[in-house]
CSV table of C-alpha atoms and ligand atoms in Angstrom, one decimal:
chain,number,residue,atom,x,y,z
A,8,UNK,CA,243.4,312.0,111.6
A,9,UNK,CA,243.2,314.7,109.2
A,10,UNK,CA,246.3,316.1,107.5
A,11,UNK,CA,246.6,319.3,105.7
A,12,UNK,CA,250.3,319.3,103.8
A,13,UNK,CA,252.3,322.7,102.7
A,14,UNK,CA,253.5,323.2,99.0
A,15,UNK,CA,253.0,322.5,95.3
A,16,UNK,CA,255.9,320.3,94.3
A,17,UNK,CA,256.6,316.9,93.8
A,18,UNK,CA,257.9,316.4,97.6
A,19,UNK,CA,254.4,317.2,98.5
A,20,UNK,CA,252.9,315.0,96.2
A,21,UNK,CA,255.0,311.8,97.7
A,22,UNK,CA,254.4,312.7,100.9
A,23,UNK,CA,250.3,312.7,100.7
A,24,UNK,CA,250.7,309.8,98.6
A,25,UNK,CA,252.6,307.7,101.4
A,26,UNK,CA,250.3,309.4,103.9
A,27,UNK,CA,247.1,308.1,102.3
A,28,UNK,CA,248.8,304.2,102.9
A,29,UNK,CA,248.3,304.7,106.6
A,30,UNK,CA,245.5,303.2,108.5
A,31,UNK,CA,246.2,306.5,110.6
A,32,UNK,CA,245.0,308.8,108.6
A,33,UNK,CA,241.2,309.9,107.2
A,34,UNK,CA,241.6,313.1,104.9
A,35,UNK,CA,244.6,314.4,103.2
A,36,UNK,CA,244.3,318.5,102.3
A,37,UNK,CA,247.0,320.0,100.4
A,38,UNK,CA,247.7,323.4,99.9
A,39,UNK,CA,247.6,324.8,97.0
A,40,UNK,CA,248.7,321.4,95.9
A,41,UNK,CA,249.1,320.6,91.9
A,42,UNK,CA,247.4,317.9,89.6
A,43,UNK,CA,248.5,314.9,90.8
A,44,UNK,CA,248.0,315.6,94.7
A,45,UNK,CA,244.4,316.4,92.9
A,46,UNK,CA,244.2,312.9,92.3
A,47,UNK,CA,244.5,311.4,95.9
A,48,UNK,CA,243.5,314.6,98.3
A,49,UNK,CA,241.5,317.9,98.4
A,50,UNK,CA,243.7,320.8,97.0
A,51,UNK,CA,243.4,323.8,98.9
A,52,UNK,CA,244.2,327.0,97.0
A,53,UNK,CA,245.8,328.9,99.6
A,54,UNK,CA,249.5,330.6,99.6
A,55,UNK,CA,251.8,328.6,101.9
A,56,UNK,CA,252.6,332.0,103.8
A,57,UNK,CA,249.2,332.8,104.3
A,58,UNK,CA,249.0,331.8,107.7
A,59,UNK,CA,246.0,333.4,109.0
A,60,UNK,CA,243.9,332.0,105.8
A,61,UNK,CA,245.6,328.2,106.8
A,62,UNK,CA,244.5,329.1,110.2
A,63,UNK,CA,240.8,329.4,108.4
A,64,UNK,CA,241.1,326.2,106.4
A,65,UNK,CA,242.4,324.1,109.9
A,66,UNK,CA,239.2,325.0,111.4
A,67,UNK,CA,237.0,324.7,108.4
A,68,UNK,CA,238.5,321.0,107.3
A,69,UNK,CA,239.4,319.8,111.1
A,70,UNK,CA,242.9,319.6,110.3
A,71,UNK,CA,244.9,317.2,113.1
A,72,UNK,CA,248.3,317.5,111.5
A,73,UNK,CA,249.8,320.1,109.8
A,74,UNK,CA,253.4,318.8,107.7
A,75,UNK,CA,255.2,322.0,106.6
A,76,UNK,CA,256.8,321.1,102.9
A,77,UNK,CA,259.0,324.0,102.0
A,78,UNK,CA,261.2,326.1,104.1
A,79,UNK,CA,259.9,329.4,103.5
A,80,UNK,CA,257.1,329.1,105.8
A,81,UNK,CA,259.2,327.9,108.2
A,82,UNK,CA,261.9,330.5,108.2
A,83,UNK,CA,258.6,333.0,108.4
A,84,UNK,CA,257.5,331.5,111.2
A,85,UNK,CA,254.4,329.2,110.9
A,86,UNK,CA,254.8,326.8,113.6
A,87,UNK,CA,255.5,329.9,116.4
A,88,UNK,CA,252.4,331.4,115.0
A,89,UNK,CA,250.3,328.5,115.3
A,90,UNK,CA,252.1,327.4,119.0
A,91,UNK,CA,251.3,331.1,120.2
A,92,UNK,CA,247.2,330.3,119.7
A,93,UNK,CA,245.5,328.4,122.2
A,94,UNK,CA,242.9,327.3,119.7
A,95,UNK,CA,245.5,325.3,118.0
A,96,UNK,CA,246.8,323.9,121.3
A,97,UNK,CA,246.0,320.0,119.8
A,98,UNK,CA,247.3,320.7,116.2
A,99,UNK,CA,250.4,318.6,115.7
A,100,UNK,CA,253.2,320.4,113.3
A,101,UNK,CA,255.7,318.8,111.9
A,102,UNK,CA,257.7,321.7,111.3
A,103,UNK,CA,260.7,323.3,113.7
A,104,UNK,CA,260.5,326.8,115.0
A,105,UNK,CA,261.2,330.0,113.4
A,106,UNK,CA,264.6,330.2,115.4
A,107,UNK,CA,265.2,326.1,114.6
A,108,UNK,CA,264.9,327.3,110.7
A,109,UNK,CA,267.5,329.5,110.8
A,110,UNK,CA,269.7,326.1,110.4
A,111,UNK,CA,268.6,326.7,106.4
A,112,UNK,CA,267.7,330.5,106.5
A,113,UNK,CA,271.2,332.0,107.4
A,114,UNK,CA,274.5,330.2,106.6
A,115,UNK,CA,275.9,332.2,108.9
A,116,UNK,CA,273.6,330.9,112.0
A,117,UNK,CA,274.1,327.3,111.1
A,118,UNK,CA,278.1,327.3,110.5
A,119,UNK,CA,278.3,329.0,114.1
A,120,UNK,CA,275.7,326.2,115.0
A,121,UNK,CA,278.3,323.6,114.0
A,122,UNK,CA,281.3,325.1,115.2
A,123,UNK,CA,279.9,325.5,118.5
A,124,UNK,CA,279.2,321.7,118.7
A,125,UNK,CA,282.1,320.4,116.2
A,126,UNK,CA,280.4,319.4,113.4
A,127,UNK,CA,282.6,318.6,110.4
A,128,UNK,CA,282.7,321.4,107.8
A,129,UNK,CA,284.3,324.0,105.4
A,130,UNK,CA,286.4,325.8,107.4
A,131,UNK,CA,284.7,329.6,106.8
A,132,UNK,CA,284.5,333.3,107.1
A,133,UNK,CA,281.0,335.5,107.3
A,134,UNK,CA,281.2,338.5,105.3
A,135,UNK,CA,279.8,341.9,105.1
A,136,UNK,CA,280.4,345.5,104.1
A,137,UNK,CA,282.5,346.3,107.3
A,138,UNK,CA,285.0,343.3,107.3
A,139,UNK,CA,285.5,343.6,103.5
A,140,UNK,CA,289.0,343.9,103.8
A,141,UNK,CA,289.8,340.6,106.5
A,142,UNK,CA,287.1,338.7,104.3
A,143,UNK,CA,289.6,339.5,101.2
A,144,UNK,CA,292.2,338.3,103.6
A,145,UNK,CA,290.3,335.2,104.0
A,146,UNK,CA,289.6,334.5,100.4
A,147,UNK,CA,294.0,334.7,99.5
A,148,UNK,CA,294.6,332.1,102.3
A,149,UNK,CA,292.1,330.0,100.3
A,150,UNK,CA,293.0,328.1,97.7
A,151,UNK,CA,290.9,328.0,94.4
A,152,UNK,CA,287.7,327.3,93.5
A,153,UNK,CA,286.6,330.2,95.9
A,154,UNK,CA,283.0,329.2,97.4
A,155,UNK,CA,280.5,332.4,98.1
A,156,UNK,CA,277.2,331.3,99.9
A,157,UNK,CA,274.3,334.1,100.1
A,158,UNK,CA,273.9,333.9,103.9
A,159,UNK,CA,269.8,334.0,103.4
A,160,UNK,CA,267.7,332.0,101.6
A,161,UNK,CA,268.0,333.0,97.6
A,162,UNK,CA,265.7,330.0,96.0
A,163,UNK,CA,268.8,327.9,95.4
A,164,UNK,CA,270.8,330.4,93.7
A,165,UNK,CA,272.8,331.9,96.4
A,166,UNK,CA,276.4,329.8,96.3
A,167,UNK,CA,278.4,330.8,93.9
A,168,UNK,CA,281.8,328.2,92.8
A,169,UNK,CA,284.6,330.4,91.4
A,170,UNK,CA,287.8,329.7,90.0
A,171,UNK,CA,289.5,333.2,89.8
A,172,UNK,CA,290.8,335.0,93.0
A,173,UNK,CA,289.9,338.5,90.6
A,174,UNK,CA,286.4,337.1,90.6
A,175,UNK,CA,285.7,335.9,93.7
A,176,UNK,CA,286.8,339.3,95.0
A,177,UNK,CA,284.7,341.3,92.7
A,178,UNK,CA,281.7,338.7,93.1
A,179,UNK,CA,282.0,338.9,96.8
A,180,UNK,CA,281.3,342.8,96.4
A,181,UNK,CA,278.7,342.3,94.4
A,182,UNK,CA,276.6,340.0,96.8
A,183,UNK,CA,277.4,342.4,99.8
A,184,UNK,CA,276.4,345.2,97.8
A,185,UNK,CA,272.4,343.5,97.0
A,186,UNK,CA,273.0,340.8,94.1
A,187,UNK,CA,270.9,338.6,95.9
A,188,UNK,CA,269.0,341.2,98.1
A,189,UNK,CA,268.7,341.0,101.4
A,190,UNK,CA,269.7,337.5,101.8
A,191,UNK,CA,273.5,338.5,100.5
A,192,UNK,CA,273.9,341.6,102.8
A,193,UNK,CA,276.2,338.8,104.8
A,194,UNK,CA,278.5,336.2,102.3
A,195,UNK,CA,279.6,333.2,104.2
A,196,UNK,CA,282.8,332.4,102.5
A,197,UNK,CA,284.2,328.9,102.6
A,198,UNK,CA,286.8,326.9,101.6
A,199,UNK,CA,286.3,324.0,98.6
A,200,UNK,CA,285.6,320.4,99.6
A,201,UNK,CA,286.2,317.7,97.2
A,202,UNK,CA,284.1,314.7,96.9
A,203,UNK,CA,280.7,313.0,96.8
A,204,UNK,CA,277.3,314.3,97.9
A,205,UNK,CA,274.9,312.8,100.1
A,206,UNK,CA,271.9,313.6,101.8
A,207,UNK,CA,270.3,312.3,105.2
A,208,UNK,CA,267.3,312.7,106.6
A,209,UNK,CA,266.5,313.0,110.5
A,210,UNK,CA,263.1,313.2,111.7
A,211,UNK,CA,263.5,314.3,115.2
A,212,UNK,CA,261.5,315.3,118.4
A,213,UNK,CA,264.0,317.5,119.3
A,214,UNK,CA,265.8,314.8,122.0
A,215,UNK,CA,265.6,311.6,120.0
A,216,UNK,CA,265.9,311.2,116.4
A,217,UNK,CA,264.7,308.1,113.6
A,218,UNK,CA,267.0,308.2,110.4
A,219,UNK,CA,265.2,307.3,106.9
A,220,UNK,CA,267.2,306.4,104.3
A,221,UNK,CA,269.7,308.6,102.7
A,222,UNK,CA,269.4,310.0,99.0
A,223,UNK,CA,272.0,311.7,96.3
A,224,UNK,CA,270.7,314.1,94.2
A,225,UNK,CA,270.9,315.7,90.6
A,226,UNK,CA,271.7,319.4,90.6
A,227,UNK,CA,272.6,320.3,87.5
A,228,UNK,CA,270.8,320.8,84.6
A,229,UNK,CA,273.4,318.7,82.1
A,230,UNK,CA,274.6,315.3,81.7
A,231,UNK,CA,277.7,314.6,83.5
A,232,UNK,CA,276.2,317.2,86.3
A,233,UNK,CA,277.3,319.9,83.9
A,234,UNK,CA,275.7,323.5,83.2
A,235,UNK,CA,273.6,325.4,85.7
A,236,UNK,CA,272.4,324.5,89.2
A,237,UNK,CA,268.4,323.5,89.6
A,238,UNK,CA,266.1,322.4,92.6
A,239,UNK,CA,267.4,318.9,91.5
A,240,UNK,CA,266.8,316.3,88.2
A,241,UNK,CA,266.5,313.3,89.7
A,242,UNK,CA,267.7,311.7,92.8
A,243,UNK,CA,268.5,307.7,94.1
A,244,UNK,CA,268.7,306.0,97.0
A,245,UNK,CA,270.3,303.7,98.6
A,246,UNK,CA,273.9,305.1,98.1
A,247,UNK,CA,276.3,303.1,97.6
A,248,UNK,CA,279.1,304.5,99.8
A,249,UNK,CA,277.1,304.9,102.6
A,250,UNK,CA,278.0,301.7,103.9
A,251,UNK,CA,278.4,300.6,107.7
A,252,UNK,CA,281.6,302.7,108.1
A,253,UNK,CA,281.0,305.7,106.7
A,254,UNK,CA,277.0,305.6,108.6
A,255,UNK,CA,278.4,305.4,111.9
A,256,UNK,CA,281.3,308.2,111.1
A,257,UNK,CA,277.5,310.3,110.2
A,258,UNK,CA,275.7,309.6,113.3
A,259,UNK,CA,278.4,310.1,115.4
A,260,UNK,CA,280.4,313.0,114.1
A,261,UNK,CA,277.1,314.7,112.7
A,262,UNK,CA,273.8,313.7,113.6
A,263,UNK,CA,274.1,312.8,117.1
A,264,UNK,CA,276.1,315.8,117.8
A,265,UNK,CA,273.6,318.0,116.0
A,266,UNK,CA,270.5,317.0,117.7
A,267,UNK,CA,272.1,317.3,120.8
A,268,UNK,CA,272.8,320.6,119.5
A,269,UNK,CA,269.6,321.5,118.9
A,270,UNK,CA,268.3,320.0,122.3
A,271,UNK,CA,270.8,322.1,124.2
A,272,UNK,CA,269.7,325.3,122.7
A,273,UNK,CA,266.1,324.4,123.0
A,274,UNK,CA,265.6,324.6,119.7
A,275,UNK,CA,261.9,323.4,120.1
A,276,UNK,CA,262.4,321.2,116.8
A,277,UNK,CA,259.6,318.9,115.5
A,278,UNK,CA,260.6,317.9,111.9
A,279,UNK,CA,262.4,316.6,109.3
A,280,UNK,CA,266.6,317.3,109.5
A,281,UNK,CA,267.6,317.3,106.0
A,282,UNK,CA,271.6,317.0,106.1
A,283,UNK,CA,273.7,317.9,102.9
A,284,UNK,CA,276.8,316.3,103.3
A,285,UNK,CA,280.0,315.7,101.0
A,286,UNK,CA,282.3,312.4,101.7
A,287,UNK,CA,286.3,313.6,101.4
A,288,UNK,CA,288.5,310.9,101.3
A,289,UNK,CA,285.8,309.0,103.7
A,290,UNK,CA,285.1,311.6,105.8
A,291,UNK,CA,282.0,313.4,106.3
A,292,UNK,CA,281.8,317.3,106.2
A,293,UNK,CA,278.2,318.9,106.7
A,294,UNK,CA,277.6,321.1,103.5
A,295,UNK,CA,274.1,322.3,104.7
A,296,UNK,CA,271.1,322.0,106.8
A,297,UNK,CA,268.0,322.0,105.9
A,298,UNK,CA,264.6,321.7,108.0
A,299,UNK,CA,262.2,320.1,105.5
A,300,UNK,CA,262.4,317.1,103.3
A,301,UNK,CA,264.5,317.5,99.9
A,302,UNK,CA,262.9,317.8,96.3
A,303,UNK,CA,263.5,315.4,94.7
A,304,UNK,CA,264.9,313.1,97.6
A,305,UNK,CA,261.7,312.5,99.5
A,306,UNK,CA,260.0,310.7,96.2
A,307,UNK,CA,263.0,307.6,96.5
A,308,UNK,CA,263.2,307.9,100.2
A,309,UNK,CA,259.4,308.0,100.3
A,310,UNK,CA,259.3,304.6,98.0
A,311,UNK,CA,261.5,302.8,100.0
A,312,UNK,CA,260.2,303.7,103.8
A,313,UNK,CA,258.5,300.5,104.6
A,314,UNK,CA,257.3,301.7,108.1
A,315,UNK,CA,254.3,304.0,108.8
A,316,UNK,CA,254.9,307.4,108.3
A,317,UNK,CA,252.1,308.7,109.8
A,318,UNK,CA,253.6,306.5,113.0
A,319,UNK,CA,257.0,308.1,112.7
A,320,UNK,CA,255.0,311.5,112.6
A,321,UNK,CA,253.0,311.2,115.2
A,322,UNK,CA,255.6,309.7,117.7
A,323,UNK,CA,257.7,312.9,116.4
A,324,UNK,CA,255.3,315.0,118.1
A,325,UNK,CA,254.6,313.8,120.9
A,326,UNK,CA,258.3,313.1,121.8
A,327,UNK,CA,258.2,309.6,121.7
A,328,UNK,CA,260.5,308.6,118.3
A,329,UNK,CA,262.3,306.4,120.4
A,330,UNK,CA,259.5,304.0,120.3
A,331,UNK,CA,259.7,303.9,116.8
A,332,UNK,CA,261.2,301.3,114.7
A,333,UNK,CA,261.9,302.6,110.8
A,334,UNK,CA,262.3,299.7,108.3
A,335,UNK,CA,262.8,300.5,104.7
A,336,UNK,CA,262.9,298.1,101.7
A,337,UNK,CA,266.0,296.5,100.2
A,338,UNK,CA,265.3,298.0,96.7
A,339,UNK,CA,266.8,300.9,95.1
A,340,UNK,CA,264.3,303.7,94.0
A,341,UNK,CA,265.2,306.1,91.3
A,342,UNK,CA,263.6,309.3,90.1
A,343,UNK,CA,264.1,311.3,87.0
A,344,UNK,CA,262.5,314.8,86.8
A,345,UNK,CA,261.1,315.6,83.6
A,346,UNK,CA,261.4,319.5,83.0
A,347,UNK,CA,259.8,322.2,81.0
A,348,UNK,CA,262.8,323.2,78.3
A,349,UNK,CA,264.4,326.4,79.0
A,350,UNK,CA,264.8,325.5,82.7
A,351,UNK,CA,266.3,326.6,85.1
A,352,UNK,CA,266.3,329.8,82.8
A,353,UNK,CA,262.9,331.1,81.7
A,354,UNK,CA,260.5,328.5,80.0
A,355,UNK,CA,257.1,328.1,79.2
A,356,UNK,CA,254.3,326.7,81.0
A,357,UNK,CA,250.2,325.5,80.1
A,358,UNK,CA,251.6,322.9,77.7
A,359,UNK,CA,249.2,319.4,77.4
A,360,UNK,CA,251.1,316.2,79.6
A,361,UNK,CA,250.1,313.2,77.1
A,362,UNK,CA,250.5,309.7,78.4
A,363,UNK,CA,250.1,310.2,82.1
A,364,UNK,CA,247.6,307.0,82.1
A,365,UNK,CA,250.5,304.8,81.3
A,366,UNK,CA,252.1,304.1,84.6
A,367,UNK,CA,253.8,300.5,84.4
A,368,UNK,CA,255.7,299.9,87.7
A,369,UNK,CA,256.4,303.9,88.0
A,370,UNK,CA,254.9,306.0,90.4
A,371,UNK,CA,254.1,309.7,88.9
A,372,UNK,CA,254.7,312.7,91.4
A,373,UNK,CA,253.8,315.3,90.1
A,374,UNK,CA,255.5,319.4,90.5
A,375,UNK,CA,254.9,321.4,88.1
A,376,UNK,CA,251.0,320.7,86.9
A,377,UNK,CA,247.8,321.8,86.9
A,378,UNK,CA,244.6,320.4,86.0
A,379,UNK,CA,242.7,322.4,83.2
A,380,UNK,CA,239.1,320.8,81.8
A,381,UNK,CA,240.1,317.3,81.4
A,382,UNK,CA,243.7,318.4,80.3
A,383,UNK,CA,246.7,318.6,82.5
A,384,UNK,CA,249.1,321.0,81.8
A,385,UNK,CA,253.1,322.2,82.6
A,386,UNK,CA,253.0,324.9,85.1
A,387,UNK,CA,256.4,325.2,86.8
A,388,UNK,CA,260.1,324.3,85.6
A,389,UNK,CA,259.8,320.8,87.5
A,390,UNK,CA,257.0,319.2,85.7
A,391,UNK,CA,257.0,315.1,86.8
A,392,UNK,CA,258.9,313.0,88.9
A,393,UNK,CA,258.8,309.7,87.6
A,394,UNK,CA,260.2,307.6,90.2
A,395,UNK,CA,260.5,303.2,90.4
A,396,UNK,CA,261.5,300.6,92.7
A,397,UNK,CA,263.8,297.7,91.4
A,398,UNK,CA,265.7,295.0,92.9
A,399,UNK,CA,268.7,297.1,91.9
A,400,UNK,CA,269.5,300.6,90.6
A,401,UNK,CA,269.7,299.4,86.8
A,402,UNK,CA,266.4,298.4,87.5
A,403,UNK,CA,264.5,301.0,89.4
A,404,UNK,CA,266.3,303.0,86.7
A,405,UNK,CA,265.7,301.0,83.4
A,406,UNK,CA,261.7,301.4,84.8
A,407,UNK,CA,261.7,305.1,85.2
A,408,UNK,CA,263.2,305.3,82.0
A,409,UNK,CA,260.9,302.8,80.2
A,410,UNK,CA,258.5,305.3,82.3
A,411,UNK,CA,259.2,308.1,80.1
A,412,UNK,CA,258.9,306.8,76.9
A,413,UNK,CA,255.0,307.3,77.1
A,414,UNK,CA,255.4,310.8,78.4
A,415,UNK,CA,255.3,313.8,76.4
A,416,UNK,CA,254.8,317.5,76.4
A,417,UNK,CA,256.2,320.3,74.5
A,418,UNK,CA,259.9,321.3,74.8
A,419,UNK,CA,260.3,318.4,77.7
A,420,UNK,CA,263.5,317.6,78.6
A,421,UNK,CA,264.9,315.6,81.3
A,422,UNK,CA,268.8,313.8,82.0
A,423,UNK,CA,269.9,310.5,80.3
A,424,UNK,CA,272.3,309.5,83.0
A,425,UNK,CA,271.0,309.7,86.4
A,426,UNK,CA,272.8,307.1,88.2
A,427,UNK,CA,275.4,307.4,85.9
A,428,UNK,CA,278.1,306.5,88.4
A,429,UNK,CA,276.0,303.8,89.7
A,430,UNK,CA,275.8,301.8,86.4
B,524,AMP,P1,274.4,324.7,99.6
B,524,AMP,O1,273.3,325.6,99.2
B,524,AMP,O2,275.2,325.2,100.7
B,524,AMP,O3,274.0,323.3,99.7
B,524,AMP,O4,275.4,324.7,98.3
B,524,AMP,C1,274.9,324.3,97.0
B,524,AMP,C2,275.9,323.3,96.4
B,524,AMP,O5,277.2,324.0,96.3
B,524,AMP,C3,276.2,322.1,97.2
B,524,AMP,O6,275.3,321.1,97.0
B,524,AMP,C4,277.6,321.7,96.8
B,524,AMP,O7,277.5,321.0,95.5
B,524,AMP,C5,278.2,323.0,96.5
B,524,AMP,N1,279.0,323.4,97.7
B,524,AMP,C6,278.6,324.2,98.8
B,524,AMP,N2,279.6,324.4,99.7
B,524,AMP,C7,280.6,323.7,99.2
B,524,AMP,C8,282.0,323.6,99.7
B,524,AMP,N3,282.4,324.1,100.8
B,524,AMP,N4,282.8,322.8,98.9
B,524,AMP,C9,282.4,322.3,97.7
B,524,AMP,N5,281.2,322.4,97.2
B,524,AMP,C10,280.3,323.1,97.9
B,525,LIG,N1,267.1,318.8,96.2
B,525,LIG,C1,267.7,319.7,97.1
B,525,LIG,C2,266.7,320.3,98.0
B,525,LIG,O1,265.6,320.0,98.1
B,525,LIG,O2,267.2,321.3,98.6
């Protein structure tokens, strides 16, 4: 089978590297791909909206699967355009439908989505210019920190956390009135939940559903998760207090209820569930969908998947998942994104990566990079995801860190205390 994969980041990267270990699998495109998926597959340089010119490249490369990476093309519509062409009839995307990723492309869509089926979450109110005055009513029965979500997609940036009532009432003007375009003309307000993140991760046919392991994440750019928000600097899996009880609270208050969900609205979903959920007082409260894998997540939960993926992908599209055993490995995985200094605010890119022949036990996604001569070089805020396996988190950690030592470029800078909590 030939697989051409979606995106540029270090998600990408894991997922053709874990690809290429299946005896399913012949050629591995990725588009437009960076250095390191240079290393192990053909980089295509084509846009991932550019759907008519992937169309090209499908035919030209006799693609068999196409795995969609980012949301964007999803919530633009990819897999209906490639379902609605007859020539494509055999291409297998892993990828839900353009009404399916409106679970991550409007708030708004996927809080009614789990209120309809009683999914656990922030209780909430959708804003826009004409309820201003109930949506203030909201906001005073709240109490403080306020949360404003963007209901469209706004790279990341679109929830804002605010102490101040004054604030949040002059913020929530601001996004109805454009500070986030288009994708704040509606403001999904909700009320705070206390407690720890987690992610899962469904891959689903759309009736049955495999889970891979779960993941926590690093959003903020300072130690002790302090500072601005980012696409995430590190992540770790296992978690530890995603033990027996809390898993089967998951499956059955959220995931089974939400693929049923989707099934029941004939959702047409092939894909990857990515659930963001927060643990309060040992319950579990749905923060956000997404429909793709997360960055950084899918470089731990990619380490420690022991079964086939290509398996689990190709039983995902032809409805038959619940054939499909997943086994992952007892060790912990740990990744630690090195950055270019200056994000998530502006930075600079084209700097030289020096030591990326040193390895050790690490594996080296790559995001951010580009190959130059026989140079590589920074070319995005996310530069590296060094990511290790180890009997236990102090290890997989200790080795990414030990990692990094050899690594260097310009202005890098990466967190100290991933796993802080762990340790
Ligand atoms: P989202 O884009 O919806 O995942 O929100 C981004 C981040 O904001 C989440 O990862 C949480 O850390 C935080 N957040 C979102 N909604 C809430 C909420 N209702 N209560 C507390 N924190 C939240
Ligand atoms: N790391 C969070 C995400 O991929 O959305």
């Amino acid at each position: 089978m030939n697989v051409l994969i979606l995106g540029s980041g270090g998600r990408e990267n894991a997922i053709a590297w874990k690809l290429k270990q299946s005896t399913l699998v012949k050629n591995i495109f990725v588009a437009p791909g960076n250095a390191g998926t240079d290393l192990i597959a053909t980089n295509l340089s084509l846009g991932v909206n550019n759907f008519d010119k992937i169309a090209e490249a499908i035919k030209i490369e006799n693609i068999d699967m196409l795995v969609v990476g980012p949301e964007d093309p999803l919530v633009n519509g990819i897999t209906d355009y490639f379902r609605s062409k007859s020539d494509f009839s055999n291409l297998k995307i892993i990828g839900p439908s353009k009404k399916a990723a409106q679970l991550e492309g409007s708030k708004n869509f996927a809080k009614k989505f789990m209120h309809k089926y009683k999914i656990p979450t922030a209780r909430y109110f959708t804003a826009k210019k004409e309820n201003i005055n109930e949506a203030v009513e909201f906001i005073k029965s709240l109490k403080p920190p306020y949360v404003l979500k963007a209901d469209g997609l706004a790279a990341g940036k679109g929830v804002l956390i605010i102490e101040e009532y004054d604030t949040a009432v002059s913020e929530l003007n601001n996004m109805l009135s454009g500070k986030f375009g288009e994708a704040s003309k509606k403001v999904v307000i909700e009320e705070f939940l206390d407690g720890e993140e987690l992610s899962i991760f469904a891959v689903t046919d759309g009736k049955n559903y495999v889970l891979l392991p779960e993941a926590k994440d690093y959003k903020r750019i300072g130690e002790n998760n302090t500072g601005l928000n980012t696409g995430g600097m590190g992540a770790v899996s296992p978690v530890s207090f995603f033990n027996n009880e809390f898993k089967n609270k998951v499956i059955e208050k959220i995931v089974k209820p939400t693929i049923f969900g989707l099934e029941s609205e004939n959702m047409d979903y092939v894909g990857f569930v990515f659930i963001g959920l927060i643990n309060v007082n040992g319950e579990p409260y749905v923060i956000e969908y997404n429909v793709r894998m997360g960055d950084p997540e899918t470089e731990v939960v990619l380490l420690r998947l022991k079964t086939d993926f290509a398996k689990i992908l190709v039983a995902a599209y032809s409805k038959t998942l619940q054939n499909i055993k997943v086994v992952f490995k007892n060790d912990a995985a740990a990744t630690i994104m090195l950055v270019s200094g200056g994000y998530p605010e502006d930075y600079e890119k084209n700097k030289e990566i020096l030591g990326l022949d040193y390895q050790g036990e690490s594996v080296l996604f790559h995001a951010g990079t580009k190959k130059e001569g026989d140079k590589i070089l920074t070319n995005g805020g996310r530069v590296l995801a060094v990511s290790s396996l180890g009997k236990d988190m102090i290890c997989a950690l200790t080795q990414s860190y030990k990692t990094i030592e050899k690594i260097s470029f310009d202005k890098m800078n990466y967190r100290h205390d991933i796993g802080f909590e762990i340790k």
